Amino acid sequence: MKKVILVKNGEIVLKGLNRSTFEDILIKNIRRRLAPVGTFKFHKSQSTITVIPDDDDIDFDLAVACMKRVFGIVGFSVAVVCEKDIESIKAATLEFLGDDLRAVRTFKVNGKRSDKRFSMTSPEICREVGAHILSNIQPLTVDVHNPELTVTVEVRDQVLIHGNQFKGAGGLPVGSSGKACLLLSGGIDSPVAGWMMAKRGISLDAVHFASPPYTSKRAEQKVKDLAQIVARYSGRIHLMVVPFTKLQETIKDNCPEDMFTLIMRRMMMKIAQRLAQERDCKALITGESLGQVASQTIGALACTNAVAEMPVFRPLIGMDKDEIITISRKIDTFETSLLPYEDCCTVFTPKHPKTRPVLSMLEEAEAAIDFEPLIDEAVRGTQHCNIDAE
Ligand code: ATP
Ligand code: MG
């Protein structure tokens, strides 16, 4: 049986003249994501992209698993292609969907004749195929309003038959909204934040701050593992690991203790921004959530934000921890995030951090130290690598 994948794209249809560009990005992303499965040709029509395998023997279960993670797809189905005559349609329906039909109690047939030269009308196709199913598979009843399985028969330049659609990942195709730089720690929040922005069409670079020997190689590997999981959805992530020890030690040795965290966060933003600009990223992304910790109060965020010269996206800002955890389980980063390795944020944490910081006081404390050469050195010492999904 020759099979194809039919893709219903999401908000793309709303994009008017840009639609074709969006579709091309989506096709490129699907092609990349399906590379482990095989090679494919793509055919665009009104609201559907047809994905046609070059080889008939590919693993469709694997293809379905890959497709479920591609942003920009509302739903998709695997369809069988058959001859344009009703006897072939009936036989192909039973062969392709027999097992699915035996697993349910109710069904309906949805006939769609767009090739008007075909001799039967849509209602006639429904009746004929429905009767054939009923006489071959028992017990089954037709339920036109709320069927467990809908058998769709589309008569176009060829005939396509498929069952229920798989739910797609939604959102916009990665790359269609440009590129941004994710501040990726080893925690629960930042991988979720990256996933959320990738869902809105952002392609991701990531920056991680490491402070050896306070933070270990295992902690860095954990961050690479997290990036690899996020890359299943976002595609390749360019990861930058910044040597942050010297800056942190300088802050510790020279700044008032209750300001450690915020000064450190401002330095992180400055460095991330430098790296982001070098790589043509248009925004930064963090996993901050309002009020979660002392450095995420409205006043603390204002102080961190004051050094930003590009938009900072904080997609988790209004979410509770349990809502974030639900997503992190869904995208499979949770278990890895829980591994108990140290993060640079947790070394030198003050006992009593400021929750109502005053920007001018932070700026004054910072002015006493020449941070610029340290920032330059950190940027120059940054290690770059590309992370792809396995
Ligand atoms: P997460 O669970 O993502 O670690 P968190 O709740 O622990 O977040 P913080 O440690 O205050 O919160 O960090 C807030 C945000 O700052 C993180 O979500 C991340 O975007 C960024 N961040 C923190 N530490 C690092 C790091 N070592 N490298 C890169 N970004 C970091
Ligand atoms: Mg953290």
Short mmCIF file of C-alpha atoms and ligand atoms in Angstrom, two decimals:
data_model
loop_
_atom_site.label_atom_id
_atom_site.label_comp_id
_atom_site.label_asym_id
_atom_site.label_seq_id
_atom_site.Cartn_x
_atom_site.Cartn_y
_atom_site.Cartn_z
CA MET A 1 0.00 0.00 0.00
CA LYS A 2 1.31 3.42 -0.95
CA LYS A 3 0.89 5.76 2.02
CA VAL A 4 1.35 9.51 2.47
CA ILE A 5 1.06 11.98 5.34
CA LEU A 6 -1.52 14.77 5.10
CA VAL A 7 -0.65 17.87 7.13
CA LYS A 8 -3.14 20.50 8.23
CA ASN A 9 -1.14 23.59 9.00
CA GLY A 10 -2.21 25.91 11.77
CA GLU A 11 -2.23 29.66 12.04
CA ILE A 12 -0.20 29.72 8.83
CA VAL A 13 -3.45 29.90 6.88
CA LEU A 14 -4.12 33.26 8.48
CA LYS A 15 -0.95 34.84 7.22
CA GLY A 16 -2.12 36.08 3.84
CA LEU A 17 0.72 36.79 1.44
CA ASN A 18 3.30 35.43 3.87
CA ARG A 19 1.65 32.06 3.74
CA SER A 20 3.89 30.63 1.12
CA THR A 21 7.03 31.61 3.06
CA PHE A 22 5.59 30.06 6.22
CA GLU A 23 4.72 26.87 4.36
CA ASP A 24 8.21 26.67 2.93
CA ILE A 25 9.73 26.98 6.42
CA LEU A 26 7.35 24.32 7.70
CA ILE A 27 8.27 21.99 4.85
CA LYS A 28 11.97 22.50 5.51
CA ASN A 29 11.41 21.70 9.20
CA ILE A 30 9.36 18.58 8.45
CA ARG A 31 12.01 17.40 6.00
CA ARG A 32 14.75 17.78 8.64
CA ARG A 33 12.70 16.15 11.38
CA LEU A 34 11.82 13.19 9.16
CA ALA A 35 15.41 12.69 8.02
CA PRO A 36 15.92 9.69 10.37
CA VAL A 37 12.85 8.07 8.77
CA GLY A 38 13.65 8.61 5.09
CA THR A 39 13.44 11.10 2.23
CA PHE A 40 10.19 12.71 1.08
CA LYS A 41 8.61 14.88 -1.56
CA PHE A 42 6.19 17.64 -0.62
CA HIS A 43 3.08 18.84 -2.39
CA LYS A 44 1.28 22.04 -1.35
CA SER A 45 -2.41 22.60 -1.97
CA GLN A 46 -5.13 24.79 -0.41
CA SER A 47 -4.97 23.91 3.28
CA THR A 48 -2.96 20.72 3.13
CA ILE A 49 0.65 19.73 2.62
CA THR A 50 1.04 16.18 1.35
CA VAL A 51 4.23 14.43 2.45
CA ILE A 52 5.13 11.65 0.04
CA PRO A 53 7.84 9.11 0.96
CA ASP A 54 10.35 8.23 -1.76
CA ASP A 55 10.38 4.69 -0.43
CA ASP A 56 7.14 2.81 0.41
CA ASP A 57 8.69 0.77 3.24
CA ILE A 58 9.41 3.52 5.74
CA ASP A 59 8.53 3.24 9.45
CA PHE A 60 5.28 5.24 9.66
CA ASP A 61 5.07 4.90 13.47
CA LEU A 62 8.42 6.66 13.76
CA ALA A 63 7.30 9.25 11.21
CA VAL A 64 4.18 9.94 13.30
CA ALA A 65 6.26 10.32 16.48
CA CYS A 66 8.55 12.83 14.72
CA MET A 67 5.66 14.75 13.18
CA LYS A 68 3.96 15.23 16.58
CA ARG A 69 6.85 17.47 17.64
CA VAL A 70 6.88 19.80 14.63
CA PHE A 71 5.48 23.22 15.48
CA GLY A 72 3.11 24.80 12.95
CA ILE A 73 0.98 21.69 12.48
CA VAL A 74 -2.56 21.56 13.89
CA GLY A 75 -3.27 17.98 12.88
CA PHE A 76 -2.10 15.34 10.45
CA SER A 77 -3.05 11.91 9.27
CA VAL A 78 -1.52 8.97 7.50
CA ALA A 79 -3.53 8.22 4.36
CA VAL A 80 -3.48 5.35 1.91
CA VAL A 81 -3.49 6.11 -1.81
CA CYS A 82 -5.74 3.98 -4.01
CA GLU A 83 -7.17 3.57 -7.51
CA LYS A 84 -10.03 5.79 -8.55
CA ASP A 85 -12.79 3.20 -8.56
CA ILE A 86 -15.23 2.29 -5.85
CA GLU A 87 -14.24 -1.38 -5.54
CA SER A 88 -10.61 -0.42 -4.92
CA ILE A 89 -11.75 2.21 -2.42
CA LYS A 90 -13.81 -0.34 -0.49
CA ALA A 91 -11.00 -2.91 -0.43
CA ALA A 92 -8.34 -0.34 0.54
CA THR A 93 -10.51 1.01 3.37
CA LEU A 94 -10.82 -2.42 4.96
CA GLU A 95 -7.18 -3.27 4.44
CA PHE A 96 -5.87 0.03 5.79
CA LEU A 97 -8.39 0.80 8.56
CA GLY A 98 -9.74 -2.69 9.42
CA ASP A 99 -7.84 -2.92 12.72
CA ASP A 100 -8.81 0.59 13.77
CA LEU A 101 -12.47 -0.12 12.92
CA ARG A 102 -12.44 -3.35 14.92
CA ALA A 103 -11.18 -1.39 17.95
CA VAL A 104 -14.20 1.00 18.07
CA ARG A 105 -17.99 0.72 18.28
CA THR A 106 -19.11 3.68 16.20
CA PHE A 107 -17.90 5.23 12.97
CA LYS A 108 -18.94 7.36 10.06
CA VAL A 109 -17.66 7.83 6.53
CA ASN A 110 -16.84 11.32 5.34
CA GLY A 111 -16.79 11.47 1.51
CA LYS A 112 -15.12 14.43 -0.21
CA ARG A 113 -15.29 14.46 -3.99
CA SER A 114 -13.25 17.34 -5.34
CA ASP A 115 -12.76 15.64 -8.71
CA LYS A 116 -16.21 16.11 -10.18
CA ARG A 117 -15.45 13.67 -13.01
CA PHE A 118 -15.66 10.82 -10.55
CA SER A 119 -18.97 9.04 -11.19
CA MET A 120 -20.28 8.92 -7.61
CA THR A 121 -21.29 11.91 -5.46
CA SER A 122 -19.93 12.41 -1.94
CA PRO A 123 -23.11 11.02 -0.24
CA GLU A 124 -23.03 8.00 -2.57
CA ILE A 125 -19.40 7.29 -1.65
CA CYS A 126 -20.33 7.51 2.06
CA ARG A 127 -23.25 5.09 1.67
CA GLU A 128 -21.37 2.56 -0.40
CA VAL A 129 -18.19 2.51 1.74
CA GLY A 130 -20.24 2.62 4.98
CA ALA A 131 -22.35 -0.38 3.91
CA HIS A 132 -19.22 -2.29 2.94
CA ILE A 133 -17.65 -1.67 6.38
CA LEU A 134 -20.87 -2.68 8.18
CA SER A 135 -21.17 -5.93 6.28
CA ASN A 136 -17.54 -6.90 6.98
CA ILE A 137 -16.93 -5.76 10.55
CA GLN A 138 -19.34 -6.46 13.42
CA PRO A 139 -20.49 -5.17 15.80
CA LEU A 140 -20.27 -1.62 14.51
CA THR A 141 -22.85 1.13 14.18
CA VAL A 142 -22.87 4.39 12.30
CA ASP A 143 -22.94 7.55 14.41
CA VAL A 144 -22.87 10.65 12.24
CA HIS A 145 -22.70 13.09 15.16
CA ASN A 146 -20.11 11.70 17.52
CA PRO A 147 -18.29 8.76 15.93
CA GLU A 148 -15.24 7.23 17.58
CA LEU A 149 -13.64 6.84 14.16
CA THR A 150 -14.20 8.94 11.06
CA VAL A 151 -13.18 7.33 7.80
CA THR A 152 -12.41 10.05 5.28
CA VAL A 153 -12.39 9.27 1.57
CA GLU A 154 -11.03 12.13 -0.52
CA VAL A 155 -11.38 11.83 -4.28
CA ARG A 156 -8.88 14.26 -5.83
CA ASP A 157 -6.51 13.58 -8.72
CA GLN A 158 -5.95 10.40 -6.72
CA VAL A 159 -8.00 8.81 -3.94
CA LEU A 160 -6.81 9.22 -0.34
CA ILE A 161 -8.33 7.31 2.56
CA HIS A 162 -7.56 8.01 6.21
CA GLY A 163 -8.88 7.60 9.75
CA ASN A 164 -8.80 10.03 12.68
CA GLN A 165 -6.24 12.82 12.65
CA PHE A 166 -3.30 12.91 15.05
CA LYS A 167 -3.11 16.10 17.07
CA GLY A 168 -0.18 18.26 15.99
CA ALA A 169 2.04 20.40 18.22
CA GLY A 170 0.31 23.65 17.18
CA GLY A 171 2.11 26.99 17.17
CA LEU A 172 4.18 28.42 14.32
CA PRO A 173 7.00 26.82 12.32
CA VAL A 174 10.35 27.25 14.08
CA GLY A 175 12.30 30.00 12.30
CA SER A 176 9.24 31.89 11.10
CA SER A 177 9.52 34.34 14.03
CA GLY A 178 13.30 34.81 13.88
CA LYS A 179 15.97 33.78 16.37
CA ALA A 180 16.44 34.45 20.08
CA CYS A 181 18.92 33.48 22.76
CA LEU A 182 17.73 31.37 25.70
CA LEU A 183 19.46 31.67 29.08
CA LEU A 184 19.57 27.98 29.87
CA SER A 185 20.32 26.80 33.40
CA GLY A 186 20.04 23.21 34.55
CA GLY A 187 16.71 23.92 36.25
CA ILE A 188 13.12 23.09 35.44
CA ASP A 189 12.07 26.49 34.15
CA SER A 190 14.42 27.58 31.40
CA PRO A 191 14.02 24.51 29.12
CA VAL A 192 10.25 25.03 29.31
CA ALA A 193 10.68 28.71 28.45
CA GLY A 194 12.75 27.75 25.39
CA TRP A 195 10.16 25.22 24.28
CA MET A 196 7.39 27.81 24.63
CA MET A 197 9.15 30.36 22.45
CA ALA A 198 10.08 27.71 19.87
CA LYS A 199 6.35 26.95 19.73
CA ARG A 200 5.81 30.57 18.69
CA GLY A 201 8.19 30.15 15.78
CA ILE A 202 11.47 31.24 17.41
CA SER A 203 14.62 29.33 16.55
CA LEU A 204 16.94 29.01 19.53
CA ASP A 205 20.49 29.77 20.47
CA ALA A 206 21.27 29.11 24.13
CA VAL A 207 23.76 30.48 26.62
CA HIS A 208 24.81 28.73 29.80
CA PHE A 209 26.97 30.21 32.56
CA ALA A 210 29.36 27.77 34.18
CA SER A 211 31.58 28.46 37.17
CA PRO A 212 34.14 25.70 37.47
CA PRO A 213 35.33 24.40 39.88
CA TYR A 214 32.20 25.43 41.84
CA THR A 215 30.11 23.84 39.09
CA SER A 216 31.13 20.48 37.64
CA LYS A 217 31.47 18.97 34.17
CA ARG A 218 28.44 16.82 34.99
CA ALA A 219 26.37 19.97 35.55
CA GLU A 220 27.46 21.21 32.12
CA GLN A 221 26.63 17.85 30.54
CA LYS A 222 23.18 18.04 32.12
CA VAL A 223 22.60 21.37 30.36
CA LYS A 224 23.70 19.81 27.05
CA ASP A 225 21.29 16.93 27.66
CA LEU A 226 18.47 19.40 28.31
CA ALA A 227 19.30 21.32 25.14
CA GLN A 228 19.23 18.04 23.25
CA ILE A 229 15.71 17.29 24.50
CA VAL A 230 14.47 20.79 23.64
CA ALA A 231 16.07 20.37 20.18
CA ARG A 232 13.58 17.57 19.45
CA TYR A 233 11.03 20.38 19.15
CA SER A 234 13.09 23.42 18.23
CA GLY A 235 15.61 21.81 15.89
CA ARG A 236 19.34 22.50 16.26
CA ILE A 237 20.37 24.71 19.19
CA HIS A 238 23.65 26.62 19.08
CA LEU A 239 24.85 26.37 22.69
CA MET A 240 27.35 28.78 24.22
CA VAL A 241 28.99 27.96 27.54
CA VAL A 242 30.37 31.05 29.26
CA PRO A 243 33.22 30.85 31.80
CA PHE A 244 31.69 32.80 34.67
CA THR A 245 33.93 31.99 37.64
CA LYS A 246 36.07 35.10 37.60
CA LEU A 247 33.08 37.43 37.41
CA GLN A 248 31.31 35.64 40.23
CA GLU A 249 34.40 35.70 42.45
CA THR A 250 34.89 39.38 41.74
CA ILE A 251 31.31 40.12 42.70
CA LYS A 252 31.67 38.06 45.87
CA ASP A 253 34.90 39.78 46.88
CA ASN A 254 33.84 43.35 46.09
CA CYS A 255 30.07 43.84 46.33
CA PRO A 256 27.70 43.97 49.30
CA GLU A 257 26.43 40.48 50.00
CA ASP A 258 22.73 41.29 49.71
CA MET A 259 23.36 42.46 46.12
CA PHE A 260 25.32 39.41 44.90
CA THR A 261 22.49 37.75 43.08
CA LEU A 262 21.17 40.80 41.28
CA ILE A 263 24.56 42.04 40.17
CA MET A 264 25.33 38.54 38.93
CA ARG A 265 22.05 38.44 37.02
CA ARG A 266 22.76 41.82 35.44
CA MET A 267 26.17 40.55 34.32
CA MET A 268 24.52 37.45 32.88
CA MET A 269 22.15 39.63 30.89
CA LYS A 270 24.99 41.81 29.60
CA ILE A 271 27.06 38.84 28.46
CA ALA A 272 24.08 36.99 26.99
CA GLN A 273 23.20 40.14 25.08
CA ARG A 274 26.70 40.50 23.66
CA LEU A 275 26.67 36.90 22.47
CA ALA A 276 23.12 37.27 21.17
CA GLN A 277 24.08 40.34 19.11
CA GLU A 278 27.10 38.57 17.65
CA ARG A 279 24.82 35.78 16.48
CA ASP A 280 22.04 38.00 15.19
CA CYS A 281 19.50 37.02 17.84
CA LYS A 282 16.74 39.58 18.25
CA ALA A 283 15.71 38.85 21.86
CA LEU A 284 16.69 37.08 25.06
CA ILE A 285 14.55 34.40 26.73
CA THR A 286 14.59 33.52 30.43
CA GLY A 287 12.65 31.10 32.64
CA GLU A 288 11.71 33.75 35.17
CA SER A 289 8.31 33.61 36.88
CA LEU A 290 6.99 36.51 38.93
CA GLY A 291 7.66 36.16 42.64
CA GLN A 292 9.19 32.67 42.38
CA VAL A 293 12.39 33.70 44.19
CA ALA A 294 13.88 36.93 45.55
CA SER A 295 15.52 37.75 42.20
CA GLN A 296 12.14 37.50 40.45
CA THR A 297 10.11 40.09 42.34
CA ILE A 298 8.83 42.97 40.23
CA GLY A 299 11.56 45.25 41.62
CA ALA A 300 14.34 42.70 41.06
CA LEU A 301 13.17 42.03 37.50
CA ALA A 302 13.17 45.77 36.83
CA CYS A 303 16.81 45.94 37.95
CA THR A 304 17.84 42.97 35.81
CA ASN A 305 15.91 44.33 32.88
CA ALA A 306 17.57 47.74 33.13
CA VAL A 307 20.74 46.44 31.42
CA ALA A 308 18.80 44.86 28.53
CA GLU A 309 18.91 46.63 25.19
CA MET A 310 16.86 44.02 23.39
CA PRO A 311 13.45 42.53 24.25
CA VAL A 312 13.55 39.93 27.02
CA PHE A 313 10.89 37.26 26.65
CA ARG A 314 9.75 35.65 29.90
CA PRO A 315 7.07 33.20 28.77
CA LEU A 316 6.66 31.72 32.28
CA ILE A 317 6.10 35.06 34.00
CA GLY A 318 2.47 34.34 34.90
CA MET A 319 2.72 30.62 35.52
CA ASP A 320 2.72 28.65 38.78
CA LYS A 321 5.48 26.12 39.40
CA ASP A 322 3.06 23.19 39.05
CA GLU A 323 1.94 24.46 35.64
CA ILE A 324 5.57 24.72 34.56
CA ILE A 325 6.24 21.20 35.85
CA THR A 326 3.29 19.85 33.86
CA ILE A 327 4.85 21.17 30.64
CA SER A 328 8.29 19.98 31.65
CA ARG A 329 6.94 16.44 32.09
CA LYS A 330 5.12 16.65 28.78
CA ILE A 331 8.23 17.66 26.86
CA ASP A 332 10.37 15.18 28.80
CA THR A 333 12.87 17.58 30.37
CA PHE A 334 11.61 17.08 33.96
CA GLU A 335 13.64 14.01 34.97
CA THR A 336 16.86 15.52 33.62
CA SER A 337 16.19 18.90 35.28
CA LEU A 338 15.78 17.14 38.63
CA LEU A 339 19.32 15.71 38.60
CA PRO A 340 20.95 17.33 41.62
CA TYR A 341 23.96 19.08 40.09
CA GLU A 342 25.01 22.50 41.24
CA ASP A 343 24.24 25.68 39.24
CA CYS A 344 26.32 28.84 39.29
CA CYS A 345 23.29 30.63 40.75
CA THR A 346 23.44 28.46 43.84
CA VAL A 347 27.10 29.13 44.68
CA PHE A 348 27.60 32.26 46.77
CA THR A 349 23.88 32.80 47.44
CA PRO A 350 23.36 35.54 50.00
CA LYS A 351 21.49 34.67 53.19
CA HIS A 352 19.31 37.75 52.94
CA PRO A 353 18.95 38.84 49.32
CA LYS A 354 17.29 42.15 48.58
CA THR A 355 13.68 41.73 47.47
CA ARG A 356 13.16 45.50 47.09
CA PRO A 357 16.40 46.49 45.42
CA VAL A 358 17.18 50.05 44.42
CA LEU A 359 18.67 50.32 40.94
CA SER A 360 20.90 53.28 41.79
CA MET A 361 22.47 51.35 44.67
CA LEU A 362 23.24 48.40 42.39
CA GLU A 363 24.72 50.72 39.79
CA GLU A 364 26.83 52.40 42.44
CA ALA A 365 28.16 49.09 43.72
CA GLU A 366 28.95 48.00 40.16
CA ALA A 367 30.69 51.30 39.35
CA ALA A 368 33.34 50.55 41.98
CA ILE A 369 34.59 47.65 39.86
CA ASP A 370 35.86 47.60 36.28
CA PHE A 371 33.58 44.87 34.94
CA GLU A 372 34.09 45.54 31.22
CA PRO A 373 37.39 43.64 30.81
CA LEU A 374 35.89 40.72 32.74
CA ILE A 375 32.85 40.73 30.48
CA ASP A 376 35.10 40.85 27.39
CA GLU A 377 37.14 37.95 28.70
CA ALA A 378 34.03 35.87 29.42
CA VAL A 379 32.68 36.53 25.91
CA ARG A 380 36.03 35.64 24.33
CA GLY A 381 36.37 32.48 26.42
CA THR A 382 32.90 31.21 25.53
CA GLN A 383 32.78 27.69 24.08
CA HIS A 384 30.43 27.19 21.15
CA CYS A 385 28.80 23.95 20.01
CA ASN A 386 25.79 22.80 18.05
CA ILE A 387 23.27 20.53 19.76
CA ASP A 388 20.99 18.36 17.66
CA ALA A 389 18.24 16.03 18.80
CA GLU A 390 19.48 12.43 18.93
P1 ATP B 1 15.55 27.38 36.32
O1 ATP B 1 14.65 26.39 36.89
O2 ATP B 1 15.43 27.52 34.84
O3 ATP B 1 16.98 27.15 36.74
P2 ATP B 1 15.16 29.13 38.51
O4 ATP B 1 13.78 29.14 38.98
O5 ATP B 1 16.17 28.29 39.18
O6 ATP B 1 15.14 28.78 36.94
P3 ATP B 1 16.96 31.38 38.68
O7 ATP B 1 18.07 30.50 39.12
O8 ATP B 1 16.69 32.63 39.43
O9 ATP B 1 15.56 30.65 38.56
O10 ATP B 1 17.20 31.77 37.19
C1 ATP B 1 16.24 32.50 36.50
C2 ATP B 1 16.56 32.38 35.02
O11 ATP B 1 17.88 32.85 34.77
C3 ATP B 1 16.56 30.94 34.55
O12 ATP B 1 15.28 30.49 34.20
C4 ATP B 1 17.48 31.06 33.34
O13 ATP B 1 16.79 31.60 32.23
C5 ATP B 1 18.52 32.06 33.82
N1 ATP B 1 19.67 31.37 34.44
C6 ATP B 1 19.88 31.05 35.72
N2 ATP B 1 21.06 30.40 35.88
C7 ATP B 1 21.61 30.29 34.68
C8 ATP B 1 22.83 29.73 34.16
N3 ATP B 1 23.71 29.13 34.94
N4 ATP B 1 23.05 29.82 32.84
C9 ATP B 1 22.17 30.43 32.01
N5 ATP B 1 21.03 30.98 32.43
C10 ATP B 1 20.73 30.91 33.74
MG MG B 2 18.25 27.98 38.07
#
